[in-house]
CSV table of C-alpha atoms in Angstrom, one decimal:
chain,number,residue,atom,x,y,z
A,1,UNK,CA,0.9,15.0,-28.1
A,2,UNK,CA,-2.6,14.4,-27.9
A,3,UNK,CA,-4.8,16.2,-25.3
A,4,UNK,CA,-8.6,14.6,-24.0
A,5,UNK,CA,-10.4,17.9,-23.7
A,6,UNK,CA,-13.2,15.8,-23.3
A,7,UNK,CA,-13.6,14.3,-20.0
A,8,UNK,CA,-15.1,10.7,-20.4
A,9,UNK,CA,-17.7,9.8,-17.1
A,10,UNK,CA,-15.7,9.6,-13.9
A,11,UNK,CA,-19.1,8.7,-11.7
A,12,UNK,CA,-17.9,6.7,-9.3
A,13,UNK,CA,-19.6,3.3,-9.6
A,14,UNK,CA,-21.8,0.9,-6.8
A,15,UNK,CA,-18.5,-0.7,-5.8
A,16,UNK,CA,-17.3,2.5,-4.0
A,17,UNK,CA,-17.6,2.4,-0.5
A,18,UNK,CA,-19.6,5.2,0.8
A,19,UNK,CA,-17.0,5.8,3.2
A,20,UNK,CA,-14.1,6.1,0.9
A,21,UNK,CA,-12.9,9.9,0.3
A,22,UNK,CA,-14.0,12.0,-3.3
A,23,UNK,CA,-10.3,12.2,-4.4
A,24,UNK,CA,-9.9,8.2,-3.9
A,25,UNK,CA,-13.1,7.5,-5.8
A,26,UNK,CA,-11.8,10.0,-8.8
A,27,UNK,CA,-8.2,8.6,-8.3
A,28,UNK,CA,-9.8,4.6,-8.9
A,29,UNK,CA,-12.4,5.7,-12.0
A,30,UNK,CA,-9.0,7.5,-13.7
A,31,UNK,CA,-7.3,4.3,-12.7
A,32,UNK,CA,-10.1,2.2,-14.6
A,33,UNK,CA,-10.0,4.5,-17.3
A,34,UNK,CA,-5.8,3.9,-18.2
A,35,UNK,CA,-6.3,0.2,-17.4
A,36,UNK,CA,-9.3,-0.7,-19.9
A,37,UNK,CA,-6.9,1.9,-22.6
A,38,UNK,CA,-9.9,4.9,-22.3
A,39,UNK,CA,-7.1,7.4,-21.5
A,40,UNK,CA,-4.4,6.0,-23.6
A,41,UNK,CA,-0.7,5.9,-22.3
A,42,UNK,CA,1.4,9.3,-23.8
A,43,UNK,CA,-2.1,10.9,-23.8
A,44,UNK,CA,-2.4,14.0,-21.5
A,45,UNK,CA,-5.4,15.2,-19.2
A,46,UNK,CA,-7.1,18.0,-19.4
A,47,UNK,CA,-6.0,21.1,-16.9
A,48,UNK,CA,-6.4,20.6,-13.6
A,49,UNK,CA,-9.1,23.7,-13.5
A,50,UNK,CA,-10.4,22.3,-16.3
A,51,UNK,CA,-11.0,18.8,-14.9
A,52,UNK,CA,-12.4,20.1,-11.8
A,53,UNK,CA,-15.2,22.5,-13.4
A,54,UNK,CA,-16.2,19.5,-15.4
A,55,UNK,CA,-16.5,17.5,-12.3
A,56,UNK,CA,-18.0,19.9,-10.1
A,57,UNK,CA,-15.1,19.8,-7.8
A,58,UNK,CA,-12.4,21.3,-6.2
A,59,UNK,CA,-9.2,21.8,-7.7
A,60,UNK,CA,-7.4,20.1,-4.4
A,61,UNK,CA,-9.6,17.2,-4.6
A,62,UNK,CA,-8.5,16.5,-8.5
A,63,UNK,CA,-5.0,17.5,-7.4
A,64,UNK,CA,-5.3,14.8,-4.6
A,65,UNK,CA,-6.5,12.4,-7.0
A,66,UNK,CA,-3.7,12.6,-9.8
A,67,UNK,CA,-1.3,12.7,-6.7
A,68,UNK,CA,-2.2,9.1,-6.2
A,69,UNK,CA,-1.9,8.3,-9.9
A,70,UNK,CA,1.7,9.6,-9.4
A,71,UNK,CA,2.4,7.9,-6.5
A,72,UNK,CA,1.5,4.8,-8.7
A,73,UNK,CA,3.8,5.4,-11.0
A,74,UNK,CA,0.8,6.3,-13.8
A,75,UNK,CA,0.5,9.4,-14.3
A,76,UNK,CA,3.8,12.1,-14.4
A,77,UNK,CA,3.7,15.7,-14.8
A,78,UNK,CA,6.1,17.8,-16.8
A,79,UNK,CA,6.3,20.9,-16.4
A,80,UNK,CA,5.3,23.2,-19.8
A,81,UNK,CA,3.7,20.0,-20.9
A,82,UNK,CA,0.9,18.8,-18.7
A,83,UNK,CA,0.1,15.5,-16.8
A,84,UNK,CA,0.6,12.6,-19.2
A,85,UNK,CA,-0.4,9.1,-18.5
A,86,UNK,CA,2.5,6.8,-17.8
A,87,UNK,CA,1.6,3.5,-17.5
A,88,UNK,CA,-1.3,1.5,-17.8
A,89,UNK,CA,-0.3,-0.8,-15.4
A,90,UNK,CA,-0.2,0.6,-11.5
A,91,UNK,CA,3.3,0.4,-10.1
A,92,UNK,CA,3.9,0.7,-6.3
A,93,UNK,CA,5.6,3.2,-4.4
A,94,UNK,CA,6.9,3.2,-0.8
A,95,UNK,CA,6.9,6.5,0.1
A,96,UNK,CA,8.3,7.4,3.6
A,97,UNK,CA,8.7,10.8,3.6
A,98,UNK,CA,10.4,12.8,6.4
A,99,UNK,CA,10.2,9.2,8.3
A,100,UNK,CA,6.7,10.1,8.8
A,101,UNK,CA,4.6,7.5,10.2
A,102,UNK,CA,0.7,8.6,8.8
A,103,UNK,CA,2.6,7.4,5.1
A,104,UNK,CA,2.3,3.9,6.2
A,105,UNK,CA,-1.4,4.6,7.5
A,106,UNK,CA,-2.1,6.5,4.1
A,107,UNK,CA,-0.5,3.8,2.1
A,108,UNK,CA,-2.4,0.8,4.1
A,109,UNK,CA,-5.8,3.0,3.1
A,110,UNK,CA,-5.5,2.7,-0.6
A,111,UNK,CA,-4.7,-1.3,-0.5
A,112,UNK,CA,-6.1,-4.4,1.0
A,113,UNK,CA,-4.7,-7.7,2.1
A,114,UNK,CA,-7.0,-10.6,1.5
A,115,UNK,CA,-5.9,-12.8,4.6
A,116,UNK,CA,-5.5,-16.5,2.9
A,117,UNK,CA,-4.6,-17.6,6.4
A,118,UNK,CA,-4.3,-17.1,10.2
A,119,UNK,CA,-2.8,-19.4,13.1
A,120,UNK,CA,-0.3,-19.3,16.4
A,121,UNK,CA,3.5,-20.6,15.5
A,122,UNK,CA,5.9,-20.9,17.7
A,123,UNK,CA,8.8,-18.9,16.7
A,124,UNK,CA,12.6,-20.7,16.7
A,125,UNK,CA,15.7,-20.3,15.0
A,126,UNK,CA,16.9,-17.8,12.5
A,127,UNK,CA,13.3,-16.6,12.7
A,128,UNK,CA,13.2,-15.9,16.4
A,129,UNK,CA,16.6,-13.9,15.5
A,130,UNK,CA,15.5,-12.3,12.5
A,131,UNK,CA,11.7,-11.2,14.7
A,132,UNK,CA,13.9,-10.4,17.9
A,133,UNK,CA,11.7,-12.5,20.2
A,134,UNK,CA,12.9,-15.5,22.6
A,135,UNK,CA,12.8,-19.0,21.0
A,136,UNK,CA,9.8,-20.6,21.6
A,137,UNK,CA,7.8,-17.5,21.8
A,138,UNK,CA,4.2,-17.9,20.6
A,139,UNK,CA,2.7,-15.1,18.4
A,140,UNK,CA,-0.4,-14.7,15.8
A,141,UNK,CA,0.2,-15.5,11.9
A,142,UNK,CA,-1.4,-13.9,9.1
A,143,UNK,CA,-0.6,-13.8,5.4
A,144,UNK,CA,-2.1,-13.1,2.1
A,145,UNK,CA,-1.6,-11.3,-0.7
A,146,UNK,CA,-1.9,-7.1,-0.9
A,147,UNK,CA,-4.0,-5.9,-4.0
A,148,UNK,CA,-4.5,-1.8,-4.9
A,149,UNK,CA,-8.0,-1.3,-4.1
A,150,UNK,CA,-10.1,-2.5,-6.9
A,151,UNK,CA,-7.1,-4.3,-9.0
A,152,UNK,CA,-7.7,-8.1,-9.8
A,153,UNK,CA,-3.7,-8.9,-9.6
A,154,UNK,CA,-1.6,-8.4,-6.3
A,155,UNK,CA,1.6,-6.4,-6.3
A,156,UNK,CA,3.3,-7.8,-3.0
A,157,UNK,CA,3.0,-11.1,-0.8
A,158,UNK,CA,2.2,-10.1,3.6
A,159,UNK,CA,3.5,-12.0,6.3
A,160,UNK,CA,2.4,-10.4,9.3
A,161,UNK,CA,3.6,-11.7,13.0
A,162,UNK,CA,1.4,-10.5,15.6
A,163,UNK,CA,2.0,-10.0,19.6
A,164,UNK,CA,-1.1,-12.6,20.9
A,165,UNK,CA,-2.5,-9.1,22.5
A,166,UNK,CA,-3.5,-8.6,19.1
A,167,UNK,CA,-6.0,-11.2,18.7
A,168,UNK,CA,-9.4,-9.4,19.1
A,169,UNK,CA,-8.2,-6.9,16.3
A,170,UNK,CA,-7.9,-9.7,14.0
A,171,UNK,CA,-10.2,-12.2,14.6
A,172,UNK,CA,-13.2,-11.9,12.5
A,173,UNK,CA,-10.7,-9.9,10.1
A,174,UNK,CA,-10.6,-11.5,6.3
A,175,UNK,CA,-9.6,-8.6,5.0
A,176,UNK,CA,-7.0,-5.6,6.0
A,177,UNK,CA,-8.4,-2.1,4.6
A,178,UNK,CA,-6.6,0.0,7.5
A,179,UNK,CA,-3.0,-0.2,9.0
A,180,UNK,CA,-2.6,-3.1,11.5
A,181,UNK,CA,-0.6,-1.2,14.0
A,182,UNK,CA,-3.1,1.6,14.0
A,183,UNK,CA,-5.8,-1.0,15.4
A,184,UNK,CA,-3.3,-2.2,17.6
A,185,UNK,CA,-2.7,0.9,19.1
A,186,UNK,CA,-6.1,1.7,19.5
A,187,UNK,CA,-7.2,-2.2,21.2
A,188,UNK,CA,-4.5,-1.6,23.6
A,189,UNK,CA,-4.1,2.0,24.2
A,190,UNK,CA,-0.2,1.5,23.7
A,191,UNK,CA,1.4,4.2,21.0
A,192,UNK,CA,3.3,2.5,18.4
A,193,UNK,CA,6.8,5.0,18.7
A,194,UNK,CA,9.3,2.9,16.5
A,195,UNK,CA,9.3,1.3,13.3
A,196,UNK,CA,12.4,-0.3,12.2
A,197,UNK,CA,12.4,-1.1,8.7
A,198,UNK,CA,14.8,-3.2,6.6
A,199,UNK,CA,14.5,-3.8,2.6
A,200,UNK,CA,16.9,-6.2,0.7
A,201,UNK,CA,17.1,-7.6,-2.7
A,202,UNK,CA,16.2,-11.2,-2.5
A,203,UNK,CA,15.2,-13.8,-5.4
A,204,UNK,CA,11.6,-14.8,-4.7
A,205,UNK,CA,10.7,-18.1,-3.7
A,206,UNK,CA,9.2,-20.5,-6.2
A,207,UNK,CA,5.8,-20.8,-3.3
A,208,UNK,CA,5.1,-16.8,-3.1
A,209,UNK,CA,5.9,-16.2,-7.5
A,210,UNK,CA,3.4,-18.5,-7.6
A,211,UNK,CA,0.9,-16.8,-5.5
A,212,UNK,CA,2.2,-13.8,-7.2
A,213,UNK,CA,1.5,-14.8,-10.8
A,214,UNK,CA,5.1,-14.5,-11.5
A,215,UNK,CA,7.6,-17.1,-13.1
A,216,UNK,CA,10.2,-18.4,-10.9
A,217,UNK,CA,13.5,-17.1,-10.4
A,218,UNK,CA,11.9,-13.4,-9.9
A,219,UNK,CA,13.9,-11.3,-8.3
A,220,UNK,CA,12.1,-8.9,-5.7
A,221,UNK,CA,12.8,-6.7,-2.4
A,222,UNK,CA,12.0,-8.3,1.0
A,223,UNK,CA,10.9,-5.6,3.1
A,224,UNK,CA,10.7,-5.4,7.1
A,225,UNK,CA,8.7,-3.9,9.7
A,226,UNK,CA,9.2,-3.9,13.4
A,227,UNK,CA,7.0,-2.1,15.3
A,228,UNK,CA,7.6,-1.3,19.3
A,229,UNK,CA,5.9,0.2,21.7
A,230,UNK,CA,6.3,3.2,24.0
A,231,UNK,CA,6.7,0.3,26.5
A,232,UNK,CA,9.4,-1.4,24.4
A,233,UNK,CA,6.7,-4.2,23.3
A,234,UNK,CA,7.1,-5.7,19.9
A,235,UNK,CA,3.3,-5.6,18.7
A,236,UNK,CA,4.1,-6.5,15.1
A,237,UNK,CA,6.8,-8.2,12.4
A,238,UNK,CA,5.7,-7.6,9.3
A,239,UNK,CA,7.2,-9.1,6.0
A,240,UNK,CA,6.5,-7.9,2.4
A,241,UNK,CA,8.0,-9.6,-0.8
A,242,UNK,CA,7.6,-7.0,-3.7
A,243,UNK,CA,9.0,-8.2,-7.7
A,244,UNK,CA,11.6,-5.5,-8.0
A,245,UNK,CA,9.8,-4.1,-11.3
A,246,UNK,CA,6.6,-3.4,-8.9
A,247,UNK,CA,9.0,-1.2,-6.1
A,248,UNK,CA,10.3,2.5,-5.7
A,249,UNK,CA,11.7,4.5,-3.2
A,250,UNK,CA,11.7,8.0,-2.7
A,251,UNK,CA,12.9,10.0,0.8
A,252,UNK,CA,13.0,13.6,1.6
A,253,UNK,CA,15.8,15.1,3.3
A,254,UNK,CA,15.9,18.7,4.1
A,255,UNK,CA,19.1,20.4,5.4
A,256,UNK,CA,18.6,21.9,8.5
């Protein structure tokens, strides 16, 4: 199996926000690199020691970065052999491990949703049930597609169902870098303490494959977010439609 012992430039380019962390700038370049076929898929990187002295970084910030590769689904490591690249094509992975909350925050960090649109409905029927709210309830509406930072082609449709408090945090917002309910809870100064979630296999509707780019009849996981309160408050219903081939999931359990 073929090893790069040369590293190819990883300076992170114009289009890097200053504010985005070392390991996330290394973890996009790497990405760039596998997309355009640079690091070809089956090849292997160079030790992690070895990458980091030819960066000029630390060995946990070029662990961080291949950890995010991983998570992608792009990079794997096997033990005796190395860290060999995958797939050239990012796939997603919930992660939710130990039911830890600051997943979804890190998760929301390394995406954005571009916000095709925003109004009030009035929530009735299977809706209101599905939500939890009263019929007739008014709340804020938001959806758009969710992209990997720096990837042309989304990976999962949002529909987001706000508590009207909401509305400062989103109104000059076109589009989400940062988890909603982390805004939320900083606007109001309410704690977000539960988040119910809910995935089923659904076939995708004909209206979101085509905002996905995919052809019709798709099959794909409908996932879904409530998120209460400490007051018991349902600040936000969020739904994301994932094609099946683009979803994993992984959970830790840890006897006790």
């Amino acid at each position: 199996m073929k090893r790069a012992h040369n590293m190819p430039d990883i300076e992170t380019d114009q289009s890097d926000s200053t504010n985005t962390p070392l390991y996330l700038k290394i973890a996009h370049k790497l990405e760039r690199q596998i997309i355009s076929g640079e690091r070809a898929v089956g090849s292997l990187l160079p030790p992690e020691a070895e990458l980091a002295a030819q960066l000029g970084i630390s060995r946990h910030t070029i662990r961080q970065a291949i950890a995010q590769l991983r998570q992608r689904g792009m990079l794997a490591a096997r033990k005796g052999v190395g860290t060999r690249v995958e797939s050239a094509r990012p796939q997603w992975r919930e992660r939710f491990r130990d039911n830890n909350r600051g997943d979804l925050f890190e998760f929301a960090s390394e995406t954005e949703m571009f916000i095709s649109l925003k109004d009030r409905v009035e929530i009735r029927g299977k809706l209101a049930t599905e939500i939890g709210c009263r019929p007739g309830k008014t709340l804020l509406y938001m959806e758009g597609p969710r992209h990997f930072i720096n990837e042309a082609a989304p990976f999962c449709w949002n529909e987001v169902y706000l508590d009207p408090i909401a509305e400062p945090v989103i109104r000059d917002m076109d589009v989400q870098r940062s988890s909603l309910f982390h805004l939320i809870e900083a606007h109001t100064g309410e704690r977000i303490v539960d988040i119910q979630q809910d995935i089923r296999a659904v076939p995708i509707s004909d209206e979101i494959c085509s905002k996905l780019g995919r052809p019709n009849g798709t099959i794909g996981l409908r996932i879904t977010r409530r998120y209460v309160s400490s007051g018991g408050r349902l600040m936000e219903y969020a739904v994301q439609t994932s094609p099946a081939e683009s979803f994993a999931y992984r959970t830790h359990i840890q006897a006790t």
